[in-house]
Structures are given as C-alpha cells and as structure tokens.
Tab-separated table of C-alpha atoms in Angstrom:
chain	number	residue	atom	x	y	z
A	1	UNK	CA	3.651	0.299	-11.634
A	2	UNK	CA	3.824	-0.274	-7.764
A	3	UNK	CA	4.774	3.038	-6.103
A	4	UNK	CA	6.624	4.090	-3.328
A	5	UNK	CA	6.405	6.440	-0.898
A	6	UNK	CA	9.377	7.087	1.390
A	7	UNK	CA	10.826	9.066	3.724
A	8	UNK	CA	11.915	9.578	7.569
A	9	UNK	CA	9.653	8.072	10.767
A	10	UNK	CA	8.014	11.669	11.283
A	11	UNK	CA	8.108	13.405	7.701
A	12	UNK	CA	4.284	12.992	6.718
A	13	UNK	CA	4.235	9.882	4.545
A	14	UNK	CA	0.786	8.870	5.711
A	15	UNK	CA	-0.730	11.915	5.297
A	16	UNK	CA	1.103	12.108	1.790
A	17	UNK	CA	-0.895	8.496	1.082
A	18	UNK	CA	-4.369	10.038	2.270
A	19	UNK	CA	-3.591	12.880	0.439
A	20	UNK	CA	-3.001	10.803	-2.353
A	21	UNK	CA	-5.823	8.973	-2.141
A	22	UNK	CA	-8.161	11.613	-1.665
A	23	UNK	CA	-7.050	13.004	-4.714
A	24	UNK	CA	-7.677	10.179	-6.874
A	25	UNK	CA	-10.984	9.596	-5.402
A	26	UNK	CA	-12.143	12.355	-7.121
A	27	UNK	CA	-11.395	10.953	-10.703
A	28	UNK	CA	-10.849	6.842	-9.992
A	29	UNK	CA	-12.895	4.906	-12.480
A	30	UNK	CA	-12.839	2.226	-10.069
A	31	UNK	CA	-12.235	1.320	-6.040
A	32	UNK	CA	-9.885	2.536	-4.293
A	33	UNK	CA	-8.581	1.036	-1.194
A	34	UNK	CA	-6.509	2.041	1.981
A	35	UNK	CA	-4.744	-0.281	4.119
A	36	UNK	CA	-3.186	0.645	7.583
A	37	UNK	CA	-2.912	-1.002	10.940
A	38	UNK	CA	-4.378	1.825	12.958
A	39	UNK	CA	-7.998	2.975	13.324
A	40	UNK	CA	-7.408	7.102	13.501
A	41	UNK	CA	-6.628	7.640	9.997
A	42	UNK	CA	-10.638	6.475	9.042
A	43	UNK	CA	-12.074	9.449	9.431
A	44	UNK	CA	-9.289	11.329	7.610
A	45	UNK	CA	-10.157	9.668	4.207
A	46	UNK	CA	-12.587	10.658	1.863
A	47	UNK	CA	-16.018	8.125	2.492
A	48	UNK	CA	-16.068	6.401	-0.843
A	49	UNK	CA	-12.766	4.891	-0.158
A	50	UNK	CA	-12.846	1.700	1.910
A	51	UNK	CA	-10.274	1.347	4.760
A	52	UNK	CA	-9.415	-1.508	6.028
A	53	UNK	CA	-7.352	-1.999	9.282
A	54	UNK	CA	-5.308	-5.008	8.886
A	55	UNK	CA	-4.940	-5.281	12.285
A	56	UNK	CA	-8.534	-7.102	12.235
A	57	UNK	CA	-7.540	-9.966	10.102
A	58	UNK	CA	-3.898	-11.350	11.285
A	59	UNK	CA	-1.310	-10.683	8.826
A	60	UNK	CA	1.802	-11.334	10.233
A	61	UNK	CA	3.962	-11.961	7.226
A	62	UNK	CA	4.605	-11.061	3.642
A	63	UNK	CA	2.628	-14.681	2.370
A	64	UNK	CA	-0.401	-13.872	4.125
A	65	UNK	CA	-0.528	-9.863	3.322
A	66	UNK	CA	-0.070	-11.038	-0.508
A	67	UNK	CA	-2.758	-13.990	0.083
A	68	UNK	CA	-5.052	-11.129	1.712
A	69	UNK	CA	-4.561	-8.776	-1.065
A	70	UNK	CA	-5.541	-11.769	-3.862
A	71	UNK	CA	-8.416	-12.212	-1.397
A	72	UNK	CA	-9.547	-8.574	-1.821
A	73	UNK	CA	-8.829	-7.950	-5.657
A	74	UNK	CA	-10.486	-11.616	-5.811
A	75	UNK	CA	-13.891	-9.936	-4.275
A	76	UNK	CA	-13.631	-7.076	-6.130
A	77	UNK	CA	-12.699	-6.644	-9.626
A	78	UNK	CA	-13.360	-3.025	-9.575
A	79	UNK	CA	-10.652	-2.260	-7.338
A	80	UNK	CA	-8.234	0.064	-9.317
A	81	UNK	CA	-6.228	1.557	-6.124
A	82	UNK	CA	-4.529	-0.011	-2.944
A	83	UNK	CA	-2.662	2.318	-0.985
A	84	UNK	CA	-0.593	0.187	1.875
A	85	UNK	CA	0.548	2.685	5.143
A	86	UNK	CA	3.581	1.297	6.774
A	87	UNK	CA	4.102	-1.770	4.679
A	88	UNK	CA	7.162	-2.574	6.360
A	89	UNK	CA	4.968	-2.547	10.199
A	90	UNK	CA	2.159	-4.487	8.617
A	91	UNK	CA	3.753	-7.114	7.686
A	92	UNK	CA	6.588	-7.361	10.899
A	93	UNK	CA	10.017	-7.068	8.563
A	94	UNK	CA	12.554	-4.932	9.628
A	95	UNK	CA	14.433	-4.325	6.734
A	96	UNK	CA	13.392	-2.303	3.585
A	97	UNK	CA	15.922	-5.347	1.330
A	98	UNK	CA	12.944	-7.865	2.494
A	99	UNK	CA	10.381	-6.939	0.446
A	100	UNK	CA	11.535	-7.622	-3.106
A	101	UNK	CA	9.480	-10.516	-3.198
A	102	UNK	CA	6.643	-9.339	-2.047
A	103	UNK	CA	7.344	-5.448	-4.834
A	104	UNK	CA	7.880	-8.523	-7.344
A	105	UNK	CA	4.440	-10.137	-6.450
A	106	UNK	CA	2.501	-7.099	-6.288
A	107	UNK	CA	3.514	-5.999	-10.165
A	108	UNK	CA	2.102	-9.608	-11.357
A	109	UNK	CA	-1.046	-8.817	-9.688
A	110	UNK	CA	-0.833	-5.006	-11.124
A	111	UNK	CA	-0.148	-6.515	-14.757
A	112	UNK	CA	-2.735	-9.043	-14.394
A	113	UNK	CA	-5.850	-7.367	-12.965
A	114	UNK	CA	-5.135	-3.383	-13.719
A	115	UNK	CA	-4.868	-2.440	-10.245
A	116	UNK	CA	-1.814	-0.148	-8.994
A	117	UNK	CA	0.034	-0.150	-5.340
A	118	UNK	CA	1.123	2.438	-3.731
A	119	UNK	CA	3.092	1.942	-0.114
A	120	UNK	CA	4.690	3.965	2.329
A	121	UNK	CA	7.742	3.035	3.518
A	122	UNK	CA	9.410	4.102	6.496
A	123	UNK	CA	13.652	4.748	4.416
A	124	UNK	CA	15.483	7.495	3.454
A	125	UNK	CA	16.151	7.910	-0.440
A	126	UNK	CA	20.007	6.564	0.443
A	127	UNK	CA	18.540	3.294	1.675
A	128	UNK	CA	16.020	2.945	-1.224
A	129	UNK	CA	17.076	-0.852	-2.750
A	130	UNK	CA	17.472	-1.029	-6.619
A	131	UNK	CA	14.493	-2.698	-7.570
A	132	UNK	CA	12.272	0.079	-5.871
A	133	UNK	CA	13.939	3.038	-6.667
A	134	UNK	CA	11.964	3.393	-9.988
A	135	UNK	CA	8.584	3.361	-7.795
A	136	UNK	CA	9.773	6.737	-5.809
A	137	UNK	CA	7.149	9.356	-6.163
C-alpha cells in the first residue's frame, strides 16, 4: 500500500522518511530508494540506500515523475522501497487534491512489481483527501 506521510511545513516529515528508511534498511530484502530534490539529506541516510536527487533529471510534472519511477523499478527489479520527500515540490502541484492520479498509478506499480511508496506530503490531517487517508502513517 502507498503510504503517506503528512504534516505541517516545519514538523519533521523528512527526517520522519530518513528515519524510516534507515530503519528498514536494516531488514529490507531488497533496494531501497530515496527520492528528494535537495542534495543535504545524502549524507543523512544510511549508505546502502541509493538517493537520488531528482533535481538532476527534469521532472517537472506528475507524467514524467511516474515515467521516471517505471524507469527505475524497470532497471531494478530488486527495488522493494521508494521513499518520495516533498512529492508535492517535486513534481510542481500545488494542491494535495492533484495527486490522485498519480496515488492511483503508484498502487498499479506496487501490485504489479512488489514494491511499496512512501511520500511526504506537506498537509495537515484536516486537508488529507479521501483516497489517501488510508495511507496515513
């Protein structure tokens, strides 16, 4: 199931994801992957997770940020784990409402290749839309 992370600009969702991921690097039968769109949080993660700074690769949109993440299960079958920072920043939407496309996309590619999301979201529980508030963790 695609998981969310919310919360307030300021209340510690990013280092709730790298503490997450850190976590599960520990006991992960597979990859694990973090995606953000700034280079400080690199050395904060543990060094058998890759990080990748979307920033590098143009993603300006919710098409090309699900065509990037076929592109990386694509490479890597082994890939168990993607933990998205600031989904909402990475891909340029304003609005928490846009991405049910996008939530609806990633659980194909969760039920198809055994890989689970997680993403930070910059919302307050009130603002959570229906279709994501089963994802809160």
């Amino acid at each position: 199931m695609v998981r969310i992370v919310s919360g307030p600009k300021g209340s510690g969702k990013t280092k709730r994801m790298i503490d997450y991921a850190n976590d599960s690097s520990a006991t992960s039968e597979g990859e694990i992957v973090f995606i953000n769109d700034r280079e400080k949080y690199r050395v904060k993660l543990d060094n058998h997770i890759r990080y990748v700074n979307v920033d590098d690769f143009f993603i300006k949109s919710p098409d090309v940020f699900f065509g990037f993440l076929n592109g990386l299960i694509a490479e890597n079958y082994d890939v168990k784990t993607v933990y998205i920072d600031n989904v909402l920043r990475i891909i340029n939407l304003d609005n928490i409402n846009q991405l049910e496309d996008l939530f609806s996309n990633l659980r194909k590619l969760e039920d198809k290749y055994d890989v689970e999301f997680v993403l930070s979201v910059c919302a307050e529980d009130s603002e959570i839309p229906e279709f994501m508030k089963e994802a809160v963790c």
